[in-house]
Coordinates of C-alpha atoms and ligand atoms in Angstrom, one line a residue:
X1 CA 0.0 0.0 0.0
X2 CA 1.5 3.5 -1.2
X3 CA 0.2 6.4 1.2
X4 CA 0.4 10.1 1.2
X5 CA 0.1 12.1 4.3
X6 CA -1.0 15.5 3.9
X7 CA 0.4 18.5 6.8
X8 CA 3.1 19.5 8.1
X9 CA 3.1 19.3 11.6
X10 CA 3.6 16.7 14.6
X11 CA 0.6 14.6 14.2
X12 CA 1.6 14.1 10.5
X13 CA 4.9 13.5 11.7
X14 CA 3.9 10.9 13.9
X15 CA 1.4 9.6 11.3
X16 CA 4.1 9.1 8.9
X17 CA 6.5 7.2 11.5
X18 CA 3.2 4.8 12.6
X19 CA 2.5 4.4 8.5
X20 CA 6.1 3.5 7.7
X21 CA 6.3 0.5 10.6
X22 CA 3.2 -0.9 9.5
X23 CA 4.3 -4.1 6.9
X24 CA 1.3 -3.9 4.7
X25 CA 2.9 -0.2 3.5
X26 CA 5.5 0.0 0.8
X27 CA 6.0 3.8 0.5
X28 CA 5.6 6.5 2.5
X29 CA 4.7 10.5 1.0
X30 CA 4.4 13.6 2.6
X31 CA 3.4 16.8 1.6
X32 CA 4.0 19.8 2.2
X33 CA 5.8 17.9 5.2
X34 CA 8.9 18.7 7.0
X35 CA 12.7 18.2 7.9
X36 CA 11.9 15.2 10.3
X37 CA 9.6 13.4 7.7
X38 CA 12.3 13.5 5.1
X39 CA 13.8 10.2 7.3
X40 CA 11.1 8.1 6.3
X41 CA 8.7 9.5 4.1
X42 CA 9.7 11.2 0.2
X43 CA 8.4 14.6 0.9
X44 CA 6.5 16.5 -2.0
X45 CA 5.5 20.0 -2.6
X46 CA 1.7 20.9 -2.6
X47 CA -0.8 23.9 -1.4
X48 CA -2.9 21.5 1.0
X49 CA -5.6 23.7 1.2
X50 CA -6.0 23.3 -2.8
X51 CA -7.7 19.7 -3.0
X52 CA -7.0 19.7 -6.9
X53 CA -3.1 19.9 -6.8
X54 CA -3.8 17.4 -3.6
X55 CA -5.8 14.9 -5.9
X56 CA -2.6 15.3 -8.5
X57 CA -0.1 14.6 -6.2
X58 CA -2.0 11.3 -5.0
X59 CA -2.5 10.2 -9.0
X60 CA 1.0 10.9 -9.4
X61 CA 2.6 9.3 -7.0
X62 CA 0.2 6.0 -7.1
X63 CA -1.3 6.9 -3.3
X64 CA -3.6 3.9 -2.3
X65 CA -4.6 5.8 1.0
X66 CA -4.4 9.5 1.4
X67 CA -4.6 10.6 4.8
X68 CA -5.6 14.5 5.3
X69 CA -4.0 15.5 9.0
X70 CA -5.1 19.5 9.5
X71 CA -8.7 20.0 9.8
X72 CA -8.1 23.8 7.7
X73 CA -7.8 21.3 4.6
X74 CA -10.5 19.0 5.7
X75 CA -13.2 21.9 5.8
X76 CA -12.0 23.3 2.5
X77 CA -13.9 19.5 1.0
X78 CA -9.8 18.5 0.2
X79 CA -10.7 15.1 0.8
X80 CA -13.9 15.0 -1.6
X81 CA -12.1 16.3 -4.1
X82 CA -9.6 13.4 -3.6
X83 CA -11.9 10.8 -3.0
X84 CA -13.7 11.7 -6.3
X85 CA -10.5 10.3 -8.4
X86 CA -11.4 7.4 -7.0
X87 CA -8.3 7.2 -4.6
X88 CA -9.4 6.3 -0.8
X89 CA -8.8 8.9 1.8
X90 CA -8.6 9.0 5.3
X91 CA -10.8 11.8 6.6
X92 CA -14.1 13.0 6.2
X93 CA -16.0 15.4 3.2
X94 CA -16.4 18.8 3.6
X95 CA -20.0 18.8 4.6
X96 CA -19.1 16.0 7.7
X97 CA -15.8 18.5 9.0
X98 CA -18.4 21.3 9.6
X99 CA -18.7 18.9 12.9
X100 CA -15.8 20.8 13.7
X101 CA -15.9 24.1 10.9
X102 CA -19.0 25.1 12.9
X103 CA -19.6 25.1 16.6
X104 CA -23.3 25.5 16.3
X105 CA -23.7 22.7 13.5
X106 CA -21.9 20.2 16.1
X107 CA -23.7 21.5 18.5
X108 CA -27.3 20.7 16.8
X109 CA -25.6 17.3 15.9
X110 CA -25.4 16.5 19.1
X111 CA -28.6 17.6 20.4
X112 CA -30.4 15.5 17.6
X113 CA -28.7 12.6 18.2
X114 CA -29.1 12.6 22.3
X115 CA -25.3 12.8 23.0
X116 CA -24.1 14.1 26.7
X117 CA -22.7 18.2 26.0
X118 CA -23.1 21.3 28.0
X119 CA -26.2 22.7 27.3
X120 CA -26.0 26.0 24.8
X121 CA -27.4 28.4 22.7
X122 CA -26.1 30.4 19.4
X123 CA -26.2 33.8 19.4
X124 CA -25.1 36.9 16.7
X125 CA -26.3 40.0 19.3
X126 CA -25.1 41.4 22.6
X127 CA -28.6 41.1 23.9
X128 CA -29.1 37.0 23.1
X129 CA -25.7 36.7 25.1
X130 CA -26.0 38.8 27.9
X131 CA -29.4 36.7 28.4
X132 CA -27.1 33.4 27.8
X133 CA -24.5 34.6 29.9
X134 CA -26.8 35.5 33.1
X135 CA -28.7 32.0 32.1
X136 CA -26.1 30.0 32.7
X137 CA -23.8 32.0 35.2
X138 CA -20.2 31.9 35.9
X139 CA -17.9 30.4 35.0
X140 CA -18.6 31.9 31.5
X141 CA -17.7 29.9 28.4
X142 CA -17.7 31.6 24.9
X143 CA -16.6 30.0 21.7
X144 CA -16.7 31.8 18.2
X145 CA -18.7 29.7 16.4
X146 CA -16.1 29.8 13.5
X147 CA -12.5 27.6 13.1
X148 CA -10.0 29.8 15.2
X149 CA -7.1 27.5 15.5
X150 CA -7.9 27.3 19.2
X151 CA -8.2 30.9 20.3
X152 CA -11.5 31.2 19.7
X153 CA -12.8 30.2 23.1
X154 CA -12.6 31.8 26.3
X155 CA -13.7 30.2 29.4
X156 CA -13.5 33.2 32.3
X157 CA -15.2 33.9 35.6
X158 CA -15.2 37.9 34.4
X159 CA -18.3 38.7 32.6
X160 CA -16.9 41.7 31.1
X161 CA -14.1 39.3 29.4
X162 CA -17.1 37.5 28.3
X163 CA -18.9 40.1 26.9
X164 CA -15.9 41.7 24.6
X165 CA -14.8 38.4 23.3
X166 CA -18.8 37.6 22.1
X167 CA -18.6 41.1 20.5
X168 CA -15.6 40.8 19.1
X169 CA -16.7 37.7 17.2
X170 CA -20.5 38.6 16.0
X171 CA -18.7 42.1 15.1
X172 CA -17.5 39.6 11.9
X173 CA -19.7 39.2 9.0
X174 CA -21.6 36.5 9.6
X175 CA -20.3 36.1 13.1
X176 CA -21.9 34.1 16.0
X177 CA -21.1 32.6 18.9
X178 CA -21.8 29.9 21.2
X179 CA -22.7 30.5 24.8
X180 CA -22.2 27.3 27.0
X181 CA -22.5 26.1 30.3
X182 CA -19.3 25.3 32.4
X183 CA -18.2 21.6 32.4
X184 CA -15.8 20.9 35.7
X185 CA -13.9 18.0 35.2
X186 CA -10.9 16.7 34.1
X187 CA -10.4 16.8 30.1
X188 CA -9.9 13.7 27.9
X189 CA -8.7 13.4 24.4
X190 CA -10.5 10.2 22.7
X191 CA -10.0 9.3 19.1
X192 CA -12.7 7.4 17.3
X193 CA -11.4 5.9 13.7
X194 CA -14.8 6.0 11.5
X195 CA -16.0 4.3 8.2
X196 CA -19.4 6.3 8.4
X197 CA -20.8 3.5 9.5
X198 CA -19.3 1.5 12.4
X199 CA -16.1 3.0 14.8
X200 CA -13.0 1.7 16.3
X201 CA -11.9 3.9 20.0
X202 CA -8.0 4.3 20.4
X203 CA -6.8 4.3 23.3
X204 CA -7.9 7.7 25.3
X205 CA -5.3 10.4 26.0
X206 CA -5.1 13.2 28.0
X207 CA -3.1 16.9 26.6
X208 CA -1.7 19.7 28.5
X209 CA -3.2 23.1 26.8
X210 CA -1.8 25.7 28.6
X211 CA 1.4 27.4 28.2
X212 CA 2.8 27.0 31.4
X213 CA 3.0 24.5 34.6
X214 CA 0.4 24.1 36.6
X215 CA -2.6 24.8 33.7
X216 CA -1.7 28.7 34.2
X217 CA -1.3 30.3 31.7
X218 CA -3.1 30.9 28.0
X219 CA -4.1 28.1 26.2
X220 CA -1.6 27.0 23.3
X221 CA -2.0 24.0 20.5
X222 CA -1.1 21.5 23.6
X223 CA 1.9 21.3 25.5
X224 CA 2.2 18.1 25.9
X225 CA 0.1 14.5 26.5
X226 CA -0.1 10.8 27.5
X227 CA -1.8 7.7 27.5
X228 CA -2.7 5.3 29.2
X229 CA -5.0 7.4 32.0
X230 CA -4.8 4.9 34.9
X231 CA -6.9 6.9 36.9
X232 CA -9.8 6.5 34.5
X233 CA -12.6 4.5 34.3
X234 CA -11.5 1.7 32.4
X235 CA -14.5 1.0 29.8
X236 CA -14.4 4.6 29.3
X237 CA -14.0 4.3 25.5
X238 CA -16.7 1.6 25.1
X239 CA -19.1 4.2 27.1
X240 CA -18.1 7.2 24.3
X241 CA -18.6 4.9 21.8
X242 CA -22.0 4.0 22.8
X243 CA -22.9 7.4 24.2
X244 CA -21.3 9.5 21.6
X245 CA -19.4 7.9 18.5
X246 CA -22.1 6.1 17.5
X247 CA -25.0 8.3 17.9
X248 CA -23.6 11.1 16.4
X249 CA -22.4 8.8 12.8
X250 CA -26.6 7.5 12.7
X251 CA -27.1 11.5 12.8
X252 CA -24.7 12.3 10.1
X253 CA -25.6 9.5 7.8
X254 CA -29.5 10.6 8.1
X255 CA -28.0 14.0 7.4
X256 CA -26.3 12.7 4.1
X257 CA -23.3 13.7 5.6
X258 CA -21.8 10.1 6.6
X259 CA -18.2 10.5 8.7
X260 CA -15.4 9.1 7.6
X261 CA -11.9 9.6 9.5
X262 CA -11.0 10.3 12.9
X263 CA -13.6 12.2 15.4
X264 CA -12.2 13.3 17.9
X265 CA -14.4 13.6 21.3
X266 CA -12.8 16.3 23.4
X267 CA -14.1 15.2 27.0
X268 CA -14.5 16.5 30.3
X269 CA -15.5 13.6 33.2
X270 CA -17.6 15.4 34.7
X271 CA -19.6 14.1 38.2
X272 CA -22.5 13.2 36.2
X273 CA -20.4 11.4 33.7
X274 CA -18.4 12.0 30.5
X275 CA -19.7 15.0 28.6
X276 CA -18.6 16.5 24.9
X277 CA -16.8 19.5 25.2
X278 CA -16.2 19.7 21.6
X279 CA -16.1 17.8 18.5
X280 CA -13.0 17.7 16.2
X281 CA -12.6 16.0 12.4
X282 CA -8.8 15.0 12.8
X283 CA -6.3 13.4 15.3
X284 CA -5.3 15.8 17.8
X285 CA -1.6 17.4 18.3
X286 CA 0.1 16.4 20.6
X287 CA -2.8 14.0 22.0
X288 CA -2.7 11.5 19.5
X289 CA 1.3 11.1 19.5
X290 CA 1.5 9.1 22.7
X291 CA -1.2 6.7 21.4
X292 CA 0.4 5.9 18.1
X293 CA 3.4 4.9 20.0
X294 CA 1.3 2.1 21.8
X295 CA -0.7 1.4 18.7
X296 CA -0.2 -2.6 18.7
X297 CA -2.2 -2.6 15.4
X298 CA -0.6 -1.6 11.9
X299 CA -1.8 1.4 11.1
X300 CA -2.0 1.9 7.3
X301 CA -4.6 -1.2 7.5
X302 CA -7.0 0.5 9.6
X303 CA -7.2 3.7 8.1
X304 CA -7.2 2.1 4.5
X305 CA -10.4 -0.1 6.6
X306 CA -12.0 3.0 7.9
X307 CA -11.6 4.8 4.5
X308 CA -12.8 2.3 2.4
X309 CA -16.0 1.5 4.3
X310 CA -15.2 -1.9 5.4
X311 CA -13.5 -1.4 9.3
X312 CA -16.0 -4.3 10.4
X313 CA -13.3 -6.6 8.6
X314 CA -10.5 -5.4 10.5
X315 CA -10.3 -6.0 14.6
X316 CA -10.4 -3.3 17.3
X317 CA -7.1 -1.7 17.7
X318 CA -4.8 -3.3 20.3
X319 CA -2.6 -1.3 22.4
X320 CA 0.9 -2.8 23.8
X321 CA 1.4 -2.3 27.9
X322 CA 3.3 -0.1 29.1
X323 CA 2.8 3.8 28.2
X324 CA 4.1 7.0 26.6
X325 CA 4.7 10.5 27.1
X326 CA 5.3 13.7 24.5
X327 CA 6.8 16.8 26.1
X328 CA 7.1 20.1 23.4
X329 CA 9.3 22.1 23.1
X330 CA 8.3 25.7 21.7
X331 CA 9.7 28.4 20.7
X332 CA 10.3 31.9 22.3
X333 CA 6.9 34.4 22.2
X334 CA 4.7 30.9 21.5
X335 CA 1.7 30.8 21.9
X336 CA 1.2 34.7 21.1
X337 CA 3.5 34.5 18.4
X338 CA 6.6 32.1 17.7
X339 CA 10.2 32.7 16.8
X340 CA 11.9 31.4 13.5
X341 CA 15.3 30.9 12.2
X342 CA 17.0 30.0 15.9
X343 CA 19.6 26.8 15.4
X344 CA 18.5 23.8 17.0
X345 CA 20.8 21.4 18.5
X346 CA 20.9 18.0 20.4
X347 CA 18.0 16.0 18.0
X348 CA 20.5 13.2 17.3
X349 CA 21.7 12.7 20.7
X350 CA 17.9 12.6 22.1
X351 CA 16.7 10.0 19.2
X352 CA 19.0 7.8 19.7
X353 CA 18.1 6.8 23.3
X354 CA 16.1 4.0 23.5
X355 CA 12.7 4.4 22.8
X356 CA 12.3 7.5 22.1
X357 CA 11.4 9.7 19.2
X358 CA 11.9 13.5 18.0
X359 CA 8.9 14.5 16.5
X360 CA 9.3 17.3 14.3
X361 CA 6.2 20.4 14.6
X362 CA 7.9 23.6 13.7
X363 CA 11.2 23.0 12.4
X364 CA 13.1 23.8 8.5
X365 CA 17.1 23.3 7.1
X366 CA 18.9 26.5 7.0
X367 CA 21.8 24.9 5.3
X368 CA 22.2 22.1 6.8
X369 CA 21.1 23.7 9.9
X370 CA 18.0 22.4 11.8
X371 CA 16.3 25.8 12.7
X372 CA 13.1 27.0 14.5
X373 CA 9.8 27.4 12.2
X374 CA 7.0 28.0 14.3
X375 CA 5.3 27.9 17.6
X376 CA 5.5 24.1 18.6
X377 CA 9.3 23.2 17.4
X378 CA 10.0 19.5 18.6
X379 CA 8.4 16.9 20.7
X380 CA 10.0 14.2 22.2
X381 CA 8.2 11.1 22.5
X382 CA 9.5 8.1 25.0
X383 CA 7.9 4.9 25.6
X384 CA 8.3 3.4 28.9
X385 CA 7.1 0.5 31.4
X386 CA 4.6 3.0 32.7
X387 CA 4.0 6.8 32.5
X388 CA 6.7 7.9 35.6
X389 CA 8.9 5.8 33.0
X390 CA 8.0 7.0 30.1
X391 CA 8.1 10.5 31.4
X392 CA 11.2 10.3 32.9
X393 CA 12.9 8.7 30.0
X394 CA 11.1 11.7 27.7
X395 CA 12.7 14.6 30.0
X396 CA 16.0 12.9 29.9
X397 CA 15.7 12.8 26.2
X398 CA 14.4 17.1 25.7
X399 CA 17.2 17.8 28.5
X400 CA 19.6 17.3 25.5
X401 CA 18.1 19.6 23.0
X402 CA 18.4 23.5 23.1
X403 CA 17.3 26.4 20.9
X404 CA 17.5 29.9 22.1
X405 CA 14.2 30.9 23.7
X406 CA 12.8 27.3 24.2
X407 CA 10.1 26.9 26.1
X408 CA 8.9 23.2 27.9
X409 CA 6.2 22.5 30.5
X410 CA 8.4 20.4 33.4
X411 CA 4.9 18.8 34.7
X412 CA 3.7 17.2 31.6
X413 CA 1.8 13.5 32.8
X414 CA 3.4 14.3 36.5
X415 CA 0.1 12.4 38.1
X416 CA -2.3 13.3 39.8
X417 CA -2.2 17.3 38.2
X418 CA -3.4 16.8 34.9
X419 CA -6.1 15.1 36.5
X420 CA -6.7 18.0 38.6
X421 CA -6.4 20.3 36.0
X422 CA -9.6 19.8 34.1
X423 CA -11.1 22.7 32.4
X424 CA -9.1 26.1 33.4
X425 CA -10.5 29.4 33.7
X426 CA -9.2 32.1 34.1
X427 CA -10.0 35.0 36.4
X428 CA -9.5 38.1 34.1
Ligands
AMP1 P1 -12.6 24.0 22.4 O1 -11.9 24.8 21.3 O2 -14.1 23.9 22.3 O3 -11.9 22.7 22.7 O4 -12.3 24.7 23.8 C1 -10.9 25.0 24.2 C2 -10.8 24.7 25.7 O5 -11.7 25.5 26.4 C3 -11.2 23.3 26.1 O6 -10.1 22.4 25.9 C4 -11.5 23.5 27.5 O7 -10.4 23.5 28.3 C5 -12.2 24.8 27.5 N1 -13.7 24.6 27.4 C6 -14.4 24.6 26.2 N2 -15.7 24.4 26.5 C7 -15.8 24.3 27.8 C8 -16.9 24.1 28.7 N3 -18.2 24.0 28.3 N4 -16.7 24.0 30.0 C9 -15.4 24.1 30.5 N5 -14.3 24.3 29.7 C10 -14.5 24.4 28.4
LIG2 N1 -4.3 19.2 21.1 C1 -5.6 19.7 20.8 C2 -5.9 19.7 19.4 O1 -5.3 19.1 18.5 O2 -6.9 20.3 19.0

């Protein structure tokens, strides 16, 4: 099987690396890709938001299984216009991403198909949020109902903050926002492989989103993750697959929108259970990272599965003991704004200890100089006997790279606290 990964960041990364061990895949292509892929994958040039030259490049290179990674892409209908060359794809149509290009649609999704959210409403005026806001009380949570790459929601006890961020969004054309109530709990990551039909669970993971230890801090891309959470309840992927996964792909395929590709259920355990806290239509980053390091299952054969319509002839994923951790490392000014062009050293000397990998996010060749090239630079990602293990071995691996400005959390799957820190607000 010849695949092409589309992206360029650390989930495609780790994609690529999970693709290339898997025995049933001959070749591995990336595009737009980056320095780190170049090790295992042929990298190839390509606008991904263009799903014409994205359909070419699959034709031309013989691509089996294309797998889209960024959901930007994904809502653009990328993957429709592959899948109408007849070439399988991993990830769903345009019309199925809405589930997460629009809050409200997701939100109305999930209300038709009886799946556990905060309750909500839409609104595009001051006066349907002030009424939202006072309905539901503090802790506020506004989301712009749009894709914001992550800094369109603001969660805040500070009505005021509440109240500009809402303007500032319905000020757009078009603009609305979603006014939610407050989930309290800690936050899971659970990745649900899809054929539009039927859905395999991975193995749930839990991401660090603020910028700094201790959740404080704005929120950022993710920080760092892990799997396996011990703590949980250990059917909790059989219970969002029955609660969630499944529900929500009935509701799609009445809609004529059947899924196909990874939804991702953004959790928070709440005391009355697990509740949505948002929907996305692609693995997360660095959330999924961990879990494709314990993947026990090839991965090319479940995707080509999923894509193909046919993941009832494949088995549920298995998952090896043991467990892994991903610390990042980003770059000065990240997450407000990143720095480029500062020489990177040490990558070797942390990949080469055992079990470990450098994932590459934000990185490009000066030369033959690995530099800075965006806000998330590296990860490093160790396997161990069990997460202190795993996370010990991944610190002593980032201790041996540097970059001017770099910026790590030092508490990344340091049990209990990202139990405890669940859904942050912040005060204003
Ligand atoms: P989202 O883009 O919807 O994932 O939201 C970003 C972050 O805001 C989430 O990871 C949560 O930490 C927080 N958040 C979003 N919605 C809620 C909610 N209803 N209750 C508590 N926190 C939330
Ligand atoms: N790590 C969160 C995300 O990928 O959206």
């Amino acid at each position: 099987m010849k695949t092409l990964v589309i992206g360029t960041g650390g989930r495609e990364h780790a994609l690529v690396l999970a693709l290339a061990a898997d025995p049933a895949v001959t070749e591995v292509h990336a595009a737009p890709g980056n320095p780190g892929m170049a090790a295992v994958a042929t990298l190839h040039g390509v606008d991904p938001m263009s799903g014409s030259d994205v359909a070419d490049l699959a034709e031309r290179v013989g691509a089996d299984l294309v797998v889209v990674g960024p959901e930007a892409p994904l809502v653009a209908g990328v993957a429709d216009a592959v899948r109408a060359r007849g070439i399988a794809v991993f990830g769903p149509s345009g019309s199925a991403a809405r589930l997460e290009g629009s809050k409200a649609f997701s939100k109305d999704v999930m209300a038709a198909a009886g799946v556990p959210t905060a309750g909500a409403r839409t609104c595009d005026g001051p006066e349907e949020v002030a009424a939202a806001l006072d309905a539901f009380g503090p802790p506020y949570v506004v989301k712009d109902d749009a894709l914001a790459a992550g800094k369109g929601v603001v969660v805040t006890r500070d009505r005021d903050e509440a109240v500009a961020h809402a303007a500032l969004c319905t000020s757009r054309d078009g603009g609305r926002v979603v006014v939610e109530e407050f989930l309290d709990g800690p936050e899971v990551s659970l990745f649900a492989i899809c054929d539009g039909t039927t859905a395999h669970a991975l193995q749930p993971a839990q991401d660090f989103k603020r910028i700094f230890d201790g959740g404080r801090g704005p929120n950022t891309g993710g920080m760092g993750s892990y799997t396996p959470l011990t703590w949980a309840r250990p059917d909790l992927a059989e219970v969002v697959l029955a609660e969630v996964v499944r529900p929500t792909l009935a509701e799609m395929q009445r809609r004529g929108a059947p899924f196909v590709g990874c939804l991702y259920v953004g959790l928070a355990l709440t005391a009355s259970g697990p509740r949505v806290i948002e929907f996305n239509v692609r693995f997360g980053d660095p959330d999924v990272q961990p879990v494709l390091a314990v993947l026990g299952s090839p991965l090319g054969t479940l995707l080509a599965a999923a894509a193909d319509g046919r993941l009832t002839d494949v088995p549920p994923p298995s998952f090896r003991d043991g467990a892994a951790v991903t610390v990042v490392l980003a770059s000065a000014g990240y997450p407000e704004s990143s720095s480029k062009g500062d020489v990177i050293t040490g990558v070797e000397a942390a990949g080469a200890e055992p079990g470990v990998d450098v994932i590459h996010a934000g990185t490009a060749l000066d030369g033959d100089r690995l530099v800075t090239a965006g806000g998330r630079v590296l990860a490093v990602r160790a396997l161990g006997s069990d997460v202190a293990d795993a996370r010990a071995r991944a610190y002593a691996a980032a201790d041996r790279i540097s970059f001017p400005g770099l910026q790590r959390r030092s508490d990344i799957a340091a049990e209990p606290l990202g139990v405890v820190e669940g859904a942050s607000v912040t005060d204003g």
